């Protein structure tokens, strides 16, 4: 028998993240690189470690290879321990049945046996879609103090944006009285962050009931939470006021990266007491050559900069050749920007090459994206908002 | 290379490194922005397939132990083999301070006896190299020598009154050895890395120490060559190497890795150099910094001017500060309006507002750990 854990975390990492376009063609959304040396999943995993939660199940199903390899033994997050640790949980065959995860609630339902091994009192449900630093332990204490059956983390959003979110209507004691998914006329601006703590006994019962309901779409937001509210269970909203960013679209992923270049940084990444851990590629410090110009940027290990970089983020091993210019862009690991190329308001995915003199993106307009491993021929021009993968036909006539 | 183990000795003389080695062994000296000298040796061994490595500690070994930890970064935290830290301990035969390499080997003969591998790669820890040690061992096996020494023809390694030099015949057998000659006659500089059978090393060390001898080079290698009682040959390391034994040579190494060609030769893609990870965010550049020809580690915050310098993790350069030809170790700070040139700042050193410090190029100023100026 495994030793009892007070709280086990379950991280839903199975979504495709189709709104990230070609960036999630080969990788699951939580494995998408962010902030110069991280991947999105580093944030919830590091939050768990920093919150003292040492048992985490990561539920995967879409393009799991890169994510699995990245998580590995869990060592970067100190989750390579013998009593607990991080576990990758893909769907598996059970007796006569075996099926994909049908929804967020179904994914947890299919892993009841995993959770039960630890006899937890509480289960923390997370998603791999957001950039934020949060003390889950403080939220757990809140949950216990209120004797809640479920606690949902919320943050106040601008009223005009409220119709885009799942909104919690609460009483003066922060008890949730109503949940509205994307309401046209919101009564509150407390938006759900997709972070839940449940008292495990309660959640277990609702998961089993939900599974028996053939009409259910087996989703936390659509089914479990409304069902619990309908039964007058004690659901509380936990207010979170720090930095939180959904990185579900190309524009928001780009914005979230650019946020790190603000002074002061809206999310304190230098805080030694709440480090964000990541797998380290083990490269030399980066090199800035004579003649290079770097301003207002984040640059990490293994980069070699001979050209100009302004207001941009360079991941490990990126090379910027002489005369190349990178502006307001995100260049992911191992990519090369050749001599004289201009990259503006763009995301260049891993191991891509922007050929000499090529022009990517424009000063205004939507973000241009160069896909993983793509080689842009010299001299081509990619307009704002384009997504370039291997199948893209280069229109050389479109040159500026 | 299941049959090969590594043994690293870290007790070299460090007097000429001044304050830099007050609290650490040469092996633990921070270099190239994020590494320690020993990273190169341990990584070379690991890349060469060696999975059982002992590190003989001598004095000031806390910082080295802290750095190596369980050996996880080098994948040396296995059950069967792994990284073994061998601190000096007091026994009847062992008074704690080793007079020489042989005494150190003998004091740790238990580790040798318990190890299962037949062949040992023995290395000092004050020369930085990144070698194909598997090729060195293959050379040793193929030639059937009793001992194979690794050497370099790198002219920068040849210095008066220092080092050990080899005279070789056409097939690479050692004909003569010079130990610390006033003016070396031979240009083959022994790199203090050798391959030997585990049992032979144990035997030789035991006998030598029993006869009051301490020096591996003088009392074993030179003697065996002179007596012709063993076959000693040599293997040439063709890469660049650096002897870190003085403030000047330490400074020079760090300045040389700024050269992209030398850097790529040392940090080869096929021979990665592993080190302890600190989980710092990428370096942040402010609105108007100016950085020329410098290596900058993660966690740095750069707002001033940095020229020909190596900045370790977490260094802060304020606006209008100017840093030229400097090495600034972990968490160092240079405040507004300060100007420093040819300086080595040890960990957490702080140069306050408007201070000026200019060292001569040939004799860089060393600012000790935690010092505030």
XYZ file of C-alpha atoms in Angstrom:
773
model
C 0.000 0.000 0.000
C 1.276 3.442 -0.887
C 1.521 6.049 1.796
C -1.445 8.352 2.165
C -1.300 11.776 0.501
C -3.422 14.673 1.687
C -3.761 16.039 -1.818
C -3.044 14.589 -5.235
C -2.915 16.793 -8.334
C -4.349 15.742 -11.695
C -3.187 17.784 -14.650
C -5.360 17.666 -17.768
C -2.891 17.748 -20.634
C -4.802 15.908 -23.319
C -6.199 18.791 -25.313
C -4.966 19.482 -28.791
C -5.020 23.241 -28.501
C -6.160 23.581 -32.100
C -6.353 27.366 -31.805
C -2.562 27.394 -31.649
C -2.566 26.316 -35.300
C 0.612 24.750 -36.622
C 2.349 25.201 -33.267
C 0.418 22.214 -31.925
C 0.552 20.133 -35.078
C 3.136 17.787 -33.587
C 3.024 18.585 -29.878
C 0.365 18.805 -27.216
C -0.392 22.316 -26.030
C 1.217 21.922 -22.574
C 4.520 21.137 -24.314
C 4.518 24.381 -26.313
C 7.626 26.469 -25.468
C 7.161 29.723 -23.562
C 9.304 32.470 -22.057
C 12.736 31.611 -23.415
C 13.329 28.340 -21.605
C 10.049 26.961 -20.367
C 7.128 24.987 -21.651
C 3.597 25.809 -20.573
C 3.419 22.720 -18.349
C 6.409 23.945 -16.285
C 4.096 26.442 -14.616
C 1.517 24.061 -13.102
C 4.238 21.489 -12.314
C 6.492 24.055 -10.617
C 3.477 25.453 -8.770
C 2.807 21.947 -7.436
C 6.409 21.511 -6.280
C 6.497 24.963 -4.699
C 3.130 24.287 -3.028
C 4.366 21.050 -1.495
C 2.229 18.805 -3.700
C 4.473 15.946 -4.721
C 2.099 13.542 -6.452
C 0.898 14.611 -9.880
C -0.889 12.619 -12.564
C -0.551 14.101 -16.049
C -3.385 12.981 -18.323
C -2.247 12.857 -21.922
C -3.818 11.726 -25.130
C -3.045 14.085 -28.034
C 0.509 13.911 -29.530
C 2.002 12.758 -26.211
C 5.529 11.819 -27.378
C 7.246 15.139 -26.863
C 5.350 15.778 -23.639
C 6.253 12.339 -22.262
C 9.897 12.806 -23.143
C 9.864 16.231 -21.577
C 8.371 15.075 -18.287
C 10.660 12.055 -18.132
C 11.323 10.999 -14.567
C 10.141 14.381 -13.251
C 13.614 15.299 -12.023
C 13.535 18.979 -13.123
C 10.594 19.581 -10.755
C 11.950 17.360 -7.952
C 9.151 14.956 -8.762
C 11.426 11.929 -9.181
C 10.668 10.621 -5.719
C 9.807 7.106 -4.653
C 6.694 7.923 -2.630
C 4.749 9.954 -5.146
C 6.177 11.878 -8.083
C 4.875 12.614 -11.547
C 3.004 10.013 -13.591
C 2.017 10.241 -17.221
C -1.443 8.723 -17.550
C -2.590 7.943 -21.086
C -5.928 6.172 -21.648
C -5.560 2.390 -21.365
C -7.481 -0.849 -21.875
C -9.513 -1.964 -18.882
C -10.901 -5.514 -19.022
C -13.293 -5.628 -21.968
C -13.473 -1.896 -22.457
C -10.922 0.658 -23.467
C -11.485 4.091 -24.836
C -10.156 7.582 -25.260
C -10.760 10.243 -22.644
C -14.175 11.599 -23.613
C -14.069 14.774 -21.542
C -12.280 16.312 -18.595
C -14.452 14.527 -16.037
C -14.218 11.245 -17.885
C -10.414 11.524 -17.924
C -10.397 11.733 -14.126
C -13.074 9.008 -13.891
C -10.852 6.650 -15.869
C -8.068 7.259 -13.370
C -9.982 6.750 -10.142
C -7.810 3.713 -9.452
C -4.663 5.821 -9.766
C -5.979 8.394 -7.304
C -7.232 5.790 -4.831
C -3.734 4.341 -4.480
C -2.847 7.403 -2.408
C -6.050 7.584 -0.325
C -6.130 11.358 -0.715
C -8.543 13.609 1.154
C -8.479 16.158 -1.662
C -7.816 16.227 -5.372
C -6.499 19.268 -7.223
C -7.531 19.511 -10.876
C -5.269 21.580 -13.132
C -4.936 22.295 -16.798
C -1.858 22.867 -18.887
C -3.098 25.984 -20.650
C -2.100 28.906 -18.479
C 0.865 30.953 -17.356
C 0.582 31.832 -13.663
C 2.243 31.357 -10.289
C -0.144 30.166 -7.626
C 0.154 28.675 -4.161
C -2.180 25.677 -4.352
C -1.498 24.996 -0.694
C -3.060 28.324 0.288
C -6.076 27.380 -1.811
C -6.215 23.968 -0.127
C -6.178 25.619 3.301
C -9.053 27.839 2.158
C -10.963 24.778 0.982
C -10.447 23.025 4.323
C -11.255 26.152 6.364
C -14.582 26.585 4.559
C -15.426 22.919 4.793
C -16.022 23.070 1.049
C -16.920 20.167 -1.200
C -15.329 21.978 -4.096
C -13.308 25.161 -4.396
C -12.893 26.903 -7.723
C -10.129 29.416 -8.292
C -11.459 32.600 -9.858
C -10.058 35.935 -10.857
C -11.759 39.191 -11.637
C -11.810 39.972 -15.343
C -12.825 43.283 -16.958
C -16.644 43.329 -17.166
C -16.670 43.670 -20.926
C -14.627 40.456 -21.229
C -16.747 38.481 -18.773
C -19.012 37.052 -21.504
C -16.000 35.070 -22.804
C -15.519 33.135 -19.554
C -17.155 30.692 -17.209
C -18.525 33.087 -14.585
C -19.148 32.278 -10.908
C -21.930 34.152 -9.152
C -21.233 34.151 -5.424
C -22.881 35.330 -2.223
C -21.201 37.699 0.221
C -19.362 34.735 1.795
C -17.831 33.730 -1.567
C -20.051 30.696 -1.743
C -20.932 29.938 -5.341
C -24.646 30.160 -5.984
C -24.639 29.970 -9.737
C -22.307 29.085 -12.572
C -22.803 30.555 -16.020
C -20.773 29.487 -19.014
C -20.104 32.518 -21.269
C -23.127 34.580 -20.071
C -24.438 37.340 -22.372
C -25.356 39.514 -19.388
C -22.904 38.572 -16.638
C -23.941 39.122 -13.028
C -20.391 38.853 -11.800
C -16.893 39.237 -13.208
C -15.362 36.294 -11.329
C -14.028 34.009 -14.029
C -13.090 30.386 -13.422
C -9.382 29.673 -13.925
C -9.872 25.956 -14.516
C -8.221 25.192 -11.176
C -10.395 23.117 -8.835
C -9.962 21.433 -5.482
C -12.449 18.733 -4.602
C -12.967 16.730 -1.479
C -12.162 13.376 -3.011
C -15.078 11.382 -1.556
C -17.522 13.886 -3.059
C -15.836 14.114 -6.419
C -15.632 10.341 -6.653
C -19.393 10.035 -6.188
C -20.139 12.748 -8.776
C -17.737 11.220 -11.302
C -19.413 7.832 -10.987
C -22.900 9.350 -11.266
C -21.834 11.453 -14.232
C -20.399 8.419 -15.992
C -23.748 6.615 -15.580
C -25.547 9.532 -17.241
C -25.426 8.687 -20.931
C -26.464 12.231 -21.929
C -23.592 13.871 -20.089
C -20.656 15.291 -21.985
C -18.460 14.314 -19.017
C -17.032 17.757 -18.506
C -16.230 19.567 -15.243
C -17.627 22.908 -16.355
C -20.701 21.557 -18.153
C -21.674 18.686 -15.872
C -19.855 18.114 -12.589
C -19.968 21.696 -11.277
C -23.626 22.340 -12.293
C -24.647 18.959 -10.801
C -22.947 19.761 -7.506
C -24.559 23.204 -7.432
C -27.926 21.648 -8.187
C -27.484 19.377 -5.168
C -26.677 22.386 -2.963
C -23.156 21.172 -2.234
C -20.748 23.640 -0.659
C -18.842 25.230 -3.532
C -16.591 28.198 -2.833
C -14.779 30.649 -5.044
C -11.125 31.274 -4.214
C -9.953 34.692 -5.347
C -6.631 34.853 -7.144
C -5.217 38.224 -8.043
C -1.776 37.523 -9.525
C -0.741 37.321 -13.153
C -2.720 34.766 -15.144
C -2.680 34.378 -18.860
C -4.469 31.955 -21.110
C -2.121 31.004 -23.931
C -4.673 29.225 -26.049
C -4.253 31.250 -29.228
C -1.299 32.403 -31.273
C -1.968 36.034 -30.383
C -2.269 35.323 -26.646
C 0.836 33.118 -26.634
C 2.765 35.921 -28.308
C 1.325 38.480 -25.879
C 2.167 36.337 -22.864
C 5.764 36.174 -24.079
C 5.891 39.917 -24.646
C 4.543 40.448 -21.112
C 7.896 39.173 -19.797
C 9.582 42.179 -21.429
C 7.538 44.704 -19.450
C 9.197 46.624 -16.608
C 8.403 45.659 -13.972
C 7.695 42.115 -15.134
C 4.023 41.349 -14.405
C 4.989 37.823 -13.301
C 8.106 37.818 -11.106
C 10.364 35.202 -12.624
C 13.356 36.184 -10.499
C 11.681 35.149 -7.242
C 14.077 32.600 -5.739
C 11.389 31.347 -3.355
C 9.044 30.416 -6.204
C 11.221 29.277 -9.042
C 9.762 27.972 -12.248
C 11.669 24.793 -12.976
C 12.336 23.501 -16.449
C 14.335 20.801 -18.114
C 17.750 22.250 -18.872
C 19.274 21.704 -22.315
C 22.800 22.075 -20.875
C 24.306 24.645 -23.184
C 26.949 27.337 -22.684
C 25.925 30.850 -21.654
C 24.822 32.833 -24.684
C 27.241 34.871 -26.742
C 26.738 38.429 -27.939
C 29.246 39.253 -30.663
C 30.842 42.528 -31.554
C 28.465 44.476 -33.778
C 25.340 42.840 -32.344
C 22.697 44.988 -30.744
C 20.391 43.614 -28.102
C 17.741 45.667 -26.352
C 14.689 44.937 -24.290
C 14.931 41.168 -24.728
C 15.239 37.822 -22.993
C 18.046 35.570 -24.175
C 19.020 32.169 -22.856
C 21.763 29.556 -23.006
C 23.311 28.431 -26.257
C 22.268 31.483 -28.281
C 24.771 33.150 -30.585
C 23.798 36.690 -31.522
C 25.603 38.536 -34.323
C 22.664 40.622 -35.531
C 20.065 42.899 -33.969
C 17.485 41.756 -31.461
C 14.909 44.109 -30.028
C 11.890 43.392 -27.841
C 12.142 39.653 -28.433
C 12.602 36.322 -26.731
C 15.259 33.853 -27.862
C 15.119 30.226 -26.697
C 18.102 27.887 -26.236
C 20.509 27.489 -29.109
C 19.066 30.178 -31.374
C 21.460 31.783 -33.850
C 20.981 35.294 -35.192
C 23.424 35.954 -38.012
C 25.082 39.228 -38.889
C 22.753 41.795 -40.402
C 19.640 39.856 -39.380
C 17.066 41.742 -37.397
C 14.523 40.340 -34.964
C 11.828 42.595 -33.602
C 8.938 41.807 -31.230
C 9.254 38.100 -31.944
C 9.570 34.757 -30.221
C 12.260 32.452 -31.601
C 11.967 28.903 -30.249
C 14.831 26.451 -29.517
C 17.431 25.700 -32.143
C 16.145 28.050 -34.851
C 18.407 30.050 -37.100
C 17.823 33.492 -38.551
C 20.194 33.889 -41.451
C 22.118 36.905 -42.650
C 20.025 39.937 -43.488
C 16.662 38.327 -42.668
C 14.016 40.471 -40.978
C 11.604 38.907 -38.490
C 8.859 41.101 -37.003
C 5.859 40.258 -34.824
C 6.359 36.554 -35.418
C 6.705 33.229 -33.700
C 9.366 30.975 -35.179
C 8.861 27.416 -33.856
C 11.625 24.952 -32.961
C 14.502 24.129 -35.299
C 13.245 26.321 -38.119
C 15.487 28.299 -40.422
C 14.710 31.701 -41.841
C 16.792 32.003 -44.999
C 19.080 34.919 -45.805
C 17.248 38.110 -46.612
C 13.807 36.577 -45.960
C 11.142 38.799 -44.445
C 8.743 37.328 -41.893
C 5.790 39.254 -40.452
C 5.011 42.926 -40.593
C 5.169 45.885 -38.253
C 1.451 45.660 -37.598
C -1.240 43.083 -38.087
C -1.519 39.486 -36.954
C 1.364 37.338 -35.786
C 3.152 35.322 -38.459
C 4.158 31.762 -37.525
C 6.934 29.598 -38.959
C 6.321 25.939 -38.070
C 8.619 23.406 -36.474
C 11.562 22.406 -38.642
C 10.501 24.569 -41.598
C 13.254 26.053 -43.760
C 12.295 29.344 -45.356
C 14.125 29.861 -48.640
C 16.318 32.945 -48.925
C 14.574 36.115 -49.970
C 10.950 35.037 -49.496
C 8.445 37.266 -47.810
C 5.832 36.000 -45.349
C 3.027 38.496 -44.656
C 1.489 39.132 -41.242
C -0.812 36.426 -39.918
C 0.482 33.656 -42.198
C 1.237 30.198 -40.832
C 4.022 28.431 -42.677
C 4.433 24.653 -42.432
C 6.061 22.140 -44.806
C 3.093 22.260 -47.151
C 3.216 26.017 -47.642
C 3.794 27.220 -51.195
C 6.078 30.173 -51.297
C 4.878 32.945 -53.489
C 8.028 34.741 -54.429
C 5.995 37.355 -56.261
C 4.693 38.516 -52.899
C 8.021 40.129 -52.098
C 7.767 43.542 -50.572
C 33.160 0.910 -21.677
C 31.790 -1.278 -18.946
C 35.269 -2.178 -17.896
C 36.610 1.291 -17.218
C 36.374 3.449 -14.123
C 37.502 7.012 -13.480
C 39.475 8.505 -10.621
C 39.917 12.274 -10.280
C 42.395 13.851 -7.900
C 41.563 17.388 -6.745
C 44.421 18.227 -4.413
C 46.651 20.329 -6.670
C 48.664 23.261 -5.446
C 46.508 26.370 -5.733
C 48.644 29.061 -4.118
C 48.887 31.089 -7.310
C 45.113 31.444 -7.584
C 45.150 33.752 -4.561
C 41.782 34.422 -2.863
C 39.920 32.517 -5.558
C 40.865 29.205 -3.979
C 40.480 30.255 -0.354
C 37.156 28.491 -0.125
C 37.356 26.014 -2.987
C 39.597 23.546 -4.810
C 40.768 24.358 -8.358
C 38.362 21.659 -9.511
C 35.505 23.782 -8.153
C 36.634 27.041 -9.803
C 33.743 28.612 -11.723
C 34.576 29.003 -15.426
C 32.953 30.031 -18.715
C 29.836 31.542 -17.190
C 28.193 28.482 -15.688
C 30.667 25.631 -15.295
C 33.208 24.388 -12.765
C 36.580 23.057 -13.878
C 35.631 19.513 -12.843
C 32.568 19.524 -15.145
C 34.848 19.089 -18.142
C 36.625 16.077 -16.647
C 33.518 14.330 -15.352
C 31.665 15.015 -18.616
C 34.600 13.704 -20.676
C 34.547 10.522 -18.621
C 30.784 10.126 -18.857
C 30.821 10.826 -22.600
C 33.539 8.186 -22.893
C 31.214 5.616 -21.342
C 32.728 5.629 -17.849
C 30.014 5.072 -15.259
C 31.963 4.605 -12.035
C 33.874 7.698 -10.981
C 35.671 8.497 -7.736
C 36.609 12.073 -6.878
C 39.387 12.352 -4.307
C 38.817 15.454 -2.211
C 41.546 17.229 -0.346
C 41.050 20.602 1.288
C 38.178 23.113 0.990
C 36.042 20.490 -0.584
C 32.662 21.744 0.590
C 32.002 23.726 -2.565
C 33.009 20.765 -4.724
C 30.727 18.371 -2.856
C 27.901 20.847 -3.091
C 28.414 21.109 -6.827
C 28.673 17.402 -7.599
C 25.890 16.310 -5.250
C 24.588 12.879 -6.102
C 26.029 13.076 -9.600
C 22.545 13.354 -11.079
C 23.493 15.977 -13.681
C 26.023 13.538 -15.129
C 23.669 10.554 -14.879
C 25.981 9.182 -12.204
C 23.341 8.476 -9.586
C 22.999 4.799 -10.446
C 22.826 1.845 -8.112
C 25.612 -0.288 -9.465
C 28.109 2.445 -10.203
C 27.874 6.197 -10.001
C 29.766 9.072 -8.459
C 31.783 8.465 -5.323
C 33.035 11.381 -3.311
C 36.178 10.378 -1.450
C 36.982 12.918 1.258
C 40.197 12.669 3.261
C 39.676 10.780 6.481
C 41.943 10.028 9.350
C 43.147 6.490 9.814
C 46.343 4.932 11.081
C 47.978 5.249 7.669
C 46.242 8.410 6.622
C 46.837 11.680 8.415
C 44.358 13.617 6.328
C 46.552 15.806 4.162
C 47.980 13.958 1.179
C 51.628 14.794 0.435
C 51.114 13.640 -3.140
C 48.876 11.883 -5.644
C 50.219 8.462 -4.667
C 49.257 8.962 -1.030
C 45.788 9.969 -2.143
C 45.416 6.876 -4.301
C 46.677 4.631 -1.546
C 44.384 6.130 1.062
C 41.478 5.321 -1.205
C 42.659 1.867 -2.155
C 39.433 0.525 -0.676
C 37.488 2.250 -3.420
C 39.830 0.744 -6.015
C 39.604 -2.714 -4.517
C 35.809 -2.624 -4.311
C 35.351 -1.388 -7.876
C 34.707 -4.017 -10.525
C 36.309 -2.417 -13.566
C 39.668 -3.635 -14.790
C 40.927 -0.347 -16.208
C 41.266 3.056 -14.522
C 41.467 6.498 -16.121
C 43.259 8.663 -13.558
C 43.098 12.429 -14.020
C 44.177 15.543 -12.218
C 41.692 18.369 -12.082
C 43.553 21.523 -13.016
C 43.669 21.053 -16.770
C 40.547 21.785 -18.785
C 40.038 19.538 -21.810
C 37.188 17.821 -23.585
C 38.641 14.572 -24.860
C 37.392 11.370 -26.419
C 38.487 9.283 -23.457
C 37.004 6.195 -25.100
C 39.611 6.628 -27.832
C 42.349 7.015 -25.227
C 41.281 3.771 -23.564
C 40.988 2.013 -26.921
C 44.543 3.096 -27.687
C 45.656 1.660 -24.356
C 43.927 -1.647 -25.051
C 45.077 -1.886 -28.680
C 48.734 -1.171 -27.896
C 48.792 -3.434 -24.866
C 50.798 -0.909 -22.846
C 51.063 -1.032 -19.058
C 50.377 2.675 -18.801
C 49.189 5.131 -21.472
C 49.732 8.837 -20.834
C 47.657 11.516 -22.551
C 49.723 14.428 -23.822
C 49.398 17.575 -25.898
C 51.669 19.484 -28.242
C 49.730 22.682 -27.510
C 52.595 25.201 -27.149
C 50.719 27.235 -24.545
C 51.025 24.291 -22.157
C 54.816 24.389 -22.207
C 56.151 26.502 -19.380
C 59.381 26.783 -17.462
C 59.547 25.099 -14.077
C 56.109 23.557 -14.486
C 54.763 20.329 -15.797
C 56.021 17.010 -17.015
C 57.332 16.504 -20.553
C 57.734 13.347 -22.599
C 60.207 12.169 -25.205
C 58.534 9.703 -27.552
C 59.798 7.319 -30.205
C 58.059 6.909 -33.563
C 55.516 4.446 -32.267
C 54.593 6.629 -29.320
C 56.538 4.810 -26.603
C 57.887 7.011 -23.854
C 61.705 7.205 -23.994
C 62.357 9.850 -21.398
C 60.480 11.995 -18.911
C 61.278 15.464 -17.538
C 59.529 16.481 -14.351
C 59.365 20.217 -13.636
C 62.443 21.140 -15.700
C 63.696 24.727 -15.536
C 63.537 24.810 -19.343
C 61.677 21.873 -20.880
C 63.523 20.152 -23.730
C 60.586 18.129 -25.017
C 57.458 19.646 -26.473
C 55.078 16.829 -25.550
C 53.348 18.031 -22.410
C 51.865 15.298 -20.225
C 48.268 16.253 -19.368
C 48.117 14.448 -16.032
C 45.685 11.916 -17.453
C 46.692 8.265 -17.632
C 45.202 4.833 -18.216
C 46.332 1.885 -16.126
C 45.018 -1.450 -14.864
C 43.212 -1.000 -11.587
C 45.271 -3.634 -9.769
C 48.548 -2.296 -11.090
C 47.711 1.222 -9.899
C 46.803 -0.070 -6.477
C 50.044 -2.089 -6.272
C 52.293 0.716 -7.496
C 50.778 3.265 -5.112
C 51.000 0.901 -2.185
C 54.653 0.020 -2.791
C 55.696 3.582 -3.512
C 54.091 5.023 -0.405
C 55.605 2.234 1.663
C 58.977 3.500 0.437
C 58.212 7.090 1.355
C 57.517 8.202 -2.213
C 54.710 10.607 -3.164
C 54.917 11.755 -6.762
C 53.248 9.822 -9.557
C 55.312 11.563 -12.242
C 58.730 11.405 -10.583
C 58.527 8.291 -8.488
C 56.512 6.015 -10.745
C 56.417 7.136 -14.371
C 59.975 8.442 -14.597
C 61.320 5.454 -12.683
C 59.470 2.866 -14.752
C 60.699 4.532 -17.942
C 64.278 4.628 -16.707
C 64.218 1.019 -15.469
C 62.459 -0.084 -18.629
C 60.432 -2.273 -16.282
C 57.085 -1.370 -17.799
C 55.817 -0.360 -21.212
C 54.633 3.221 -21.098
C 53.289 4.871 -24.207
C 51.429 8.040 -24.997
C 48.260 9.176 -26.758
C 48.019 12.611 -28.249
C 45.067 14.838 -27.382
C 44.681 17.085 -30.393
C 42.142 19.520 -28.968
C 42.899 22.679 -27.084
C 43.566 22.461 -23.364
C 44.114 24.953 -20.587
C 46.121 24.660 -17.410
C 44.288 26.502 -14.615
C 46.935 27.117 -11.993
C 47.170 30.864 -11.543
C 44.980 33.942 -11.650
C 46.473 34.773 -15.043
C 45.796 31.368 -16.583
C 42.296 31.375 -15.122
C 41.653 34.807 -16.610
C 43.126 33.805 -19.946
C 40.945 30.707 -20.247
C 37.770 32.674 -19.664
C 38.781 35.318 -22.184
C 39.657 32.665 -24.755
C 36.252 30.980 -24.639
C 34.879 34.262 -25.972
C 36.455 33.257 -29.277
C 33.667 31.422 -31.164
C 36.123 29.002 -32.769
C 37.818 28.002 -29.529
C 34.464 27.828 -27.782
C 32.978 25.484 -30.370
C 36.098 23.329 -30.154
C 35.702 22.933 -26.406
C 31.907 22.682 -26.257
C 31.453 20.116 -28.974
C 27.991 18.933 -29.901
C 29.105 15.304 -29.708
C 30.744 15.801 -26.293
C 28.349 17.879 -24.191
C 29.607 19.391 -20.962
C 27.139 18.853 -18.117
C 26.861 20.964 -15.004
C 24.615 21.676 -12.063
C 21.392 23.428 -13.036
C 20.213 26.555 -11.231
C 16.795 27.208 -12.793
C 17.266 30.887 -13.500
C 15.136 32.643 -16.059
C 16.771 33.781 -19.324
C 18.966 36.875 -19.149
C 17.029 40.168 -19.326
C 18.278 43.056 -21.441
C 17.016 46.542 -20.601
C 16.143 49.416 -22.911
C 19.601 50.570 -23.751
C 22.376 48.165 -22.837
C 25.456 47.653 -24.956
C 27.033 44.227 -25.017
C 30.056 43.388 -27.107
C 31.838 40.061 -27.404
C 30.632 38.586 -24.138
C 29.223 35.399 -22.677
C 26.135 35.987 -20.562
C 24.502 33.339 -18.402
C 20.845 32.952 -17.463
C 19.442 35.079 -14.663
C 21.583 38.116 -15.578
C 20.019 41.579 -15.776
C 21.916 43.838 -18.141
C 21.342 47.560 -18.394
C 24.857 48.930 -18.794
C 27.884 48.375 -21.012
C 29.584 44.975 -21.097
C 32.673 44.406 -23.212
C 34.807 41.270 -23.624
C 33.500 39.788 -20.409
C 32.106 36.595 -18.939
C 29.047 37.000 -16.730
C 27.921 34.083 -14.587
C 24.364 33.346 -13.507
C 22.386 36.065 -11.781
C 24.784 38.987 -12.381
C 23.305 42.496 -12.411
C 24.845 45.331 -14.433
C 23.119 48.640 -13.702
C 22.476 51.488 -16.138
C 25.601 53.495 -16.947
C 27.846 50.870 -15.384
C 30.734 49.821 -17.619
C 32.404 46.422 -17.438
C 35.399 45.676 -19.624
C 37.535 42.513 -19.778
C 36.010 41.169 -16.575
C 34.888 37.891 -15.121
C 31.918 38.301 -12.805
C 30.866 35.218 -10.911
C 27.402 34.216 -9.754
C 25.172 36.982 -8.345
C 27.799 39.736 -8.647
C 26.553 43.309 -9.047
C 27.981 46.408 -10.670
C 26.027 49.511 -9.714
C 25.271 52.738 -11.580
C 28.193 54.717 -12.898
C 30.848 52.182 -11.820
C 33.687 51.325 -14.181
C 35.694 48.128 -13.875
C 38.355 46.755 -16.156
C 40.477 43.596 -15.930
C 38.778 42.447 -12.738
C 37.657 39.082 -11.460
C 34.695 39.366 -9.110
C 34.155 36.302 -6.972
C 30.604 35.223 -6.082
C 28.225 37.866 -4.719
C 30.831 40.660 -4.923
C 29.300 44.130 -5.278
C 30.835 47.194 -6.907
C 28.944 50.225 -5.618
C 27.972 53.426 -7.439
C 30.651 55.304 -9.309
C 33.514 53.086 -8.079
C 36.426 52.742 -10.494
C 38.682 49.703 -10.552
C 41.220 49.184 -13.298
C 43.629 46.281 -13.103
C 46.610 45.764 -15.371
C 45.839 43.276 -18.125
C 48.668 40.988 -17.033
C 47.612 40.958 -13.384
C 43.827 41.178 -13.012
C 42.401 42.451 -9.760
C 40.645 39.764 -7.720
C 37.657 40.893 -5.633
C 36.893 38.255 -3.038
C 33.621 36.512 -2.350
C 30.929 38.743 -0.759
C 33.217 41.802 -0.831
C 31.505 45.177 -1.282
C 33.488 48.032 -2.841
